[in-house]
mmCIF file of C-alpha atoms in Angstrom:
data_model
loop_
_atom_site.group_PDB
_atom_site.id
_atom_site.type_symbol
_atom_site.label_atom_id
_atom_site.label_comp_id
_atom_site.label_asym_id
_atom_site.label_seq_id
_atom_site.Cartn_x
_atom_site.Cartn_y
_atom_site.Cartn_z
ATOM 1 C CA MET A 262 -25.204 -24.986 19.314
ATOM 2 C CA ARG A 263 -25.963 -21.415 20.256
ATOM 3 C CA MET A 264 -26.681 -18.693 17.682
ATOM 4 C CA GLU A 265 -27.721 -15.105 18.065
ATOM 5 C CA ILE A 266 -31.189 -14.199 16.835
ATOM 6 C CA SER A 267 -29.845 -11.373 14.652
ATOM 7 C CA GLY A 268 -27.488 -13.785 12.891
ATOM 8 C CA THR A 269 -30.306 -16.197 12.191
ATOM 9 C CA LYS A 270 -32.487 -13.407 10.799
ATOM 10 C CA ARG A 271 -29.648 -12.167 8.617
ATOM 11 C CA GLN A 272 -29.240 -15.639 7.102
ATOM 12 C CA LYS A 273 -32.980 -16.183 6.712
ATOM 13 C CA ARG A 274 -33.790 -12.894 4.920
ATOM 14 C CA PRO A 275 -32.037 -13.618 1.562
ATOM 15 C CA PHE A 276 -33.605 -17.071 1.467
ATOM 16 C CA GLN A 277 -37.093 -15.612 1.900
ATOM 17 C CA THR A 278 -36.643 -13.035 -0.883
ATOM 18 C CA THR A 279 -34.839 -15.140 -3.503
ATOM 19 C CA GLY A 280 -35.673 -18.699 -2.500
ATOM 20 C CA THR A 281 -32.000 -19.622 -2.200
ATOM 21 C CA ALA A 282 -29.229 -18.825 0.262
ATOM 22 C CA VAL A 283 -26.483 -18.773 -2.391
ATOM 23 C CA ARG A 284 -24.909 -15.376 -3.088
ATOM 24 C CA LYS A 285 -25.230 -13.875 -6.537
ATOM 25 C CA VAL A 286 -22.156 -13.880 -8.765
ATOM 26 C CA GLY A 287 -20.688 -10.450 -9.378
ATOM 27 C CA GLY A 288 -22.030 -8.926 -6.228
ATOM 28 C CA GLY A 289 -20.142 -6.009 -4.754
ATOM 29 C CA GLN A 290 -18.618 -2.783 -5.951
ATOM 30 C CA PRO A 291 -17.714 -2.704 -9.672
ATOM 31 C CA ARG A 292 -14.050 -2.291 -10.570
ATOM 32 C CA THR A 293 -12.787 1.246 -11.121
ATOM 33 C CA THR A 294 -9.969 0.288 -13.467
ATOM 34 C CA THR A 295 -9.951 -1.779 -16.625
ATOM 35 C CA ALA A 296 -7.331 -4.346 -17.595
ATOM 36 C CA GLY A 297 -5.695 -1.677 -19.767
ATOM 37 C CA ASP A 298 -5.556 0.719 -16.824
ATOM 38 C CA ASP A 299 -3.919 -1.990 -14.719
ATOM 39 C CA ARG A 300 -1.269 -2.495 -17.411
ATOM 40 C CA PHE A 301 -0.716 1.278 -17.572
ATOM 41 C CA ILE A 302 -0.266 1.466 -13.788
ATOM 42 C CA ASN A 303 2.279 -1.370 -13.754
ATOM 43 C CA LEU A 304 4.132 0.083 -16.734
ATOM 44 C CA GLN A 305 4.394 3.531 -15.127
ATOM 45 C CA ALA A 306 5.731 1.987 -11.926
ATOM 46 C CA LYS A 307 8.341 -0.011 -13.845
ATOM 47 C CA ARG A 308 9.426 3.008 -15.911
ATOM 48 C CA ASP A 309 10.116 5.140 -12.854
ATOM 49 C CA ARG A 310 10.598 3.052 -9.743
ATOM 50 C CA HIS A 311 10.635 6.109 -7.449
ATOM 51 C CA GLN A 312 7.107 7.260 -8.288
ATOM 52 C CA SER A 313 4.514 7.146 -5.562
ATOM 53 C CA ALA A 314 1.048 5.688 -5.968
ATOM 54 C CA ARG A 315 -0.379 9.234 -5.797
ATOM 55 C CA VAL A 316 1.708 10.356 -8.766
ATOM 56 C CA ILE A 317 0.687 7.305 -10.796
ATOM 57 C CA ALA A 318 -2.984 7.982 -9.951
ATOM 58 C CA GLN A 319 -2.579 11.566 -11.213
ATOM 59 C CA GLN A 320 -0.931 10.335 -14.422
ATOM 60 C CA LEU A 321 -3.782 7.892 -14.979
ATOM 61 C CA TYR A 322 -6.271 10.741 -14.547
ATOM 62 C CA THR A 323 -4.462 12.990 -17.046
ATOM 63 C CA THR A 324 -4.221 10.248 -19.683
ATOM 64 C CA THR A 325 -7.599 8.520 -19.336
ATOM 65 C CA GLY A 326 -9.723 11.021 -17.423
ATOM 66 C CA ARG A 327 -10.649 8.290 -14.940
ATOM 67 C CA GLN A 328 -10.155 9.293 -11.306
ATOM 68 C CA VAL A 329 -8.702 6.525 -9.165
ATOM 69 C CA SER A 330 -7.531 6.704 -5.565
ATOM 70 C CA TRP A 331 -3.892 6.130 -4.682
ATOM 71 C CA PHE A 332 -4.947 3.141 -2.582
ATOM 72 C CA THR A 333 -6.516 1.498 -5.637
ATOM 73 C CA VAL A 334 -3.262 2.089 -7.534
ATOM 74 C CA ALA A 335 -1.316 0.478 -4.680
ATOM 75 C CA ARG A 336 -3.633 -2.579 -4.776
ATOM 76 C CA ARG A 337 -3.161 -2.927 -8.543
ATOM 77 C CA LEU A 338 0.621 -2.705 -8.096
ATOM 78 C CA HIS A 339 0.478 -5.426 -5.435
ATOM 79 C CA LYS A 340 -1.516 -7.657 -7.785
ATOM 80 C CA GLY A 341 1.142 -7.007 -10.426
ATOM 81 C CA GLY A 342 3.872 -8.153 -8.025
ATOM 82 C CA LEU A 343 5.273 -4.685 -7.265
ATOM 83 C CA PHE A 344 5.697 -3.722 -3.630
ATOM 84 C CA ALA A 345 7.119 -0.708 -1.831
ATOM 85 C CA HIS A 346 10.501 -1.090 -0.226
ATOM 86 C CA ARG A 347 12.755 1.080 1.851
ATOM 87 C CA PRO A 348 16.188 1.835 0.428
ATOM 88 C CA GLU A 349 19.166 0.397 2.267
ATOM 89 C CA ARG A 350 20.957 2.745 4.604
ATOM 90 C CA CYS A 351 24.390 1.651 3.458
ATOM 91 C CA LEU A 352 25.912 -0.565 0.825
ATOM 92 C CA PRO A 353 26.529 -4.166 1.843
ATOM 93 C CA LEU A 354 30.137 -4.920 2.719
ATOM 94 C CA LYS A 355 32.238 -7.016 0.406
ATOM 95 C CA VAL A 356 34.306 -9.958 1.643
ATOM 96 C CA ASP A 357 37.523 -7.890 1.748
ATOM 97 C CA HIS A 358 35.824 -5.183 3.783
ATOM 98 C CA ARG A 359 34.563 -7.730 6.284
ATOM 99 C CA CYS A 360 38.019 -9.277 6.629
ATOM 100 C CA HIS A 361 39.657 -5.886 7.231
ATOM 101 C CA ARG A 362 36.969 -4.943 9.727
ATOM 102 C CA LEU A 363 37.365 -8.222 11.618
ATOM 103 C CA GLN A 364 41.138 -7.786 11.664
ATOM 104 C CA TRP A 365 40.786 -4.244 13.046
ATOM 105 C CA CYS A 366 38.408 -5.500 15.740
ATOM 106 C CA ARG A 367 40.815 -8.242 16.795
ATOM 107 C CA GLU A 368 43.703 -5.769 17.006
ATOM 108 C CA HIS A 369 41.680 -3.362 19.128
ATOM 109 C CA ARG A 370 39.919 -5.949 21.269
ATOM 110 C CA ASN A 371 41.651 -4.983 24.531
ATOM 111 C CA TRP A 372 41.380 -1.222 24.136
ATOM 112 C CA THR A 373 39.888 0.737 26.986
ATOM 113 C CA THR A 374 38.661 4.305 27.222
ATOM 114 C CA ASP A 375 41.971 5.310 28.876
ATOM 115 C CA LYS A 376 44.003 4.835 25.687
#
């Protein structure tokens, strides 16, 4: 098994300082939003489905005074099960429309550019 020296040193250093190689619980950046802020973000998105994450971040700042990036808002929306989607370009065809369209295609199957 071959390992780089830098990788070995990186694994050895925490063990030398703490006596264990297990990571501490709660390590990392603290959360910017609270559970109440997360509920507020999801509620705002459900009230107006056309709002962007930037607008919701601005609304959160005006109501709570807590500045949050639009990317954080987007992550909270994803955790809440809300995702961005593109609107459809046209309405889906109904069964009657499809039948009429198929009939028209069959009637005009042998058309050429001369006609």
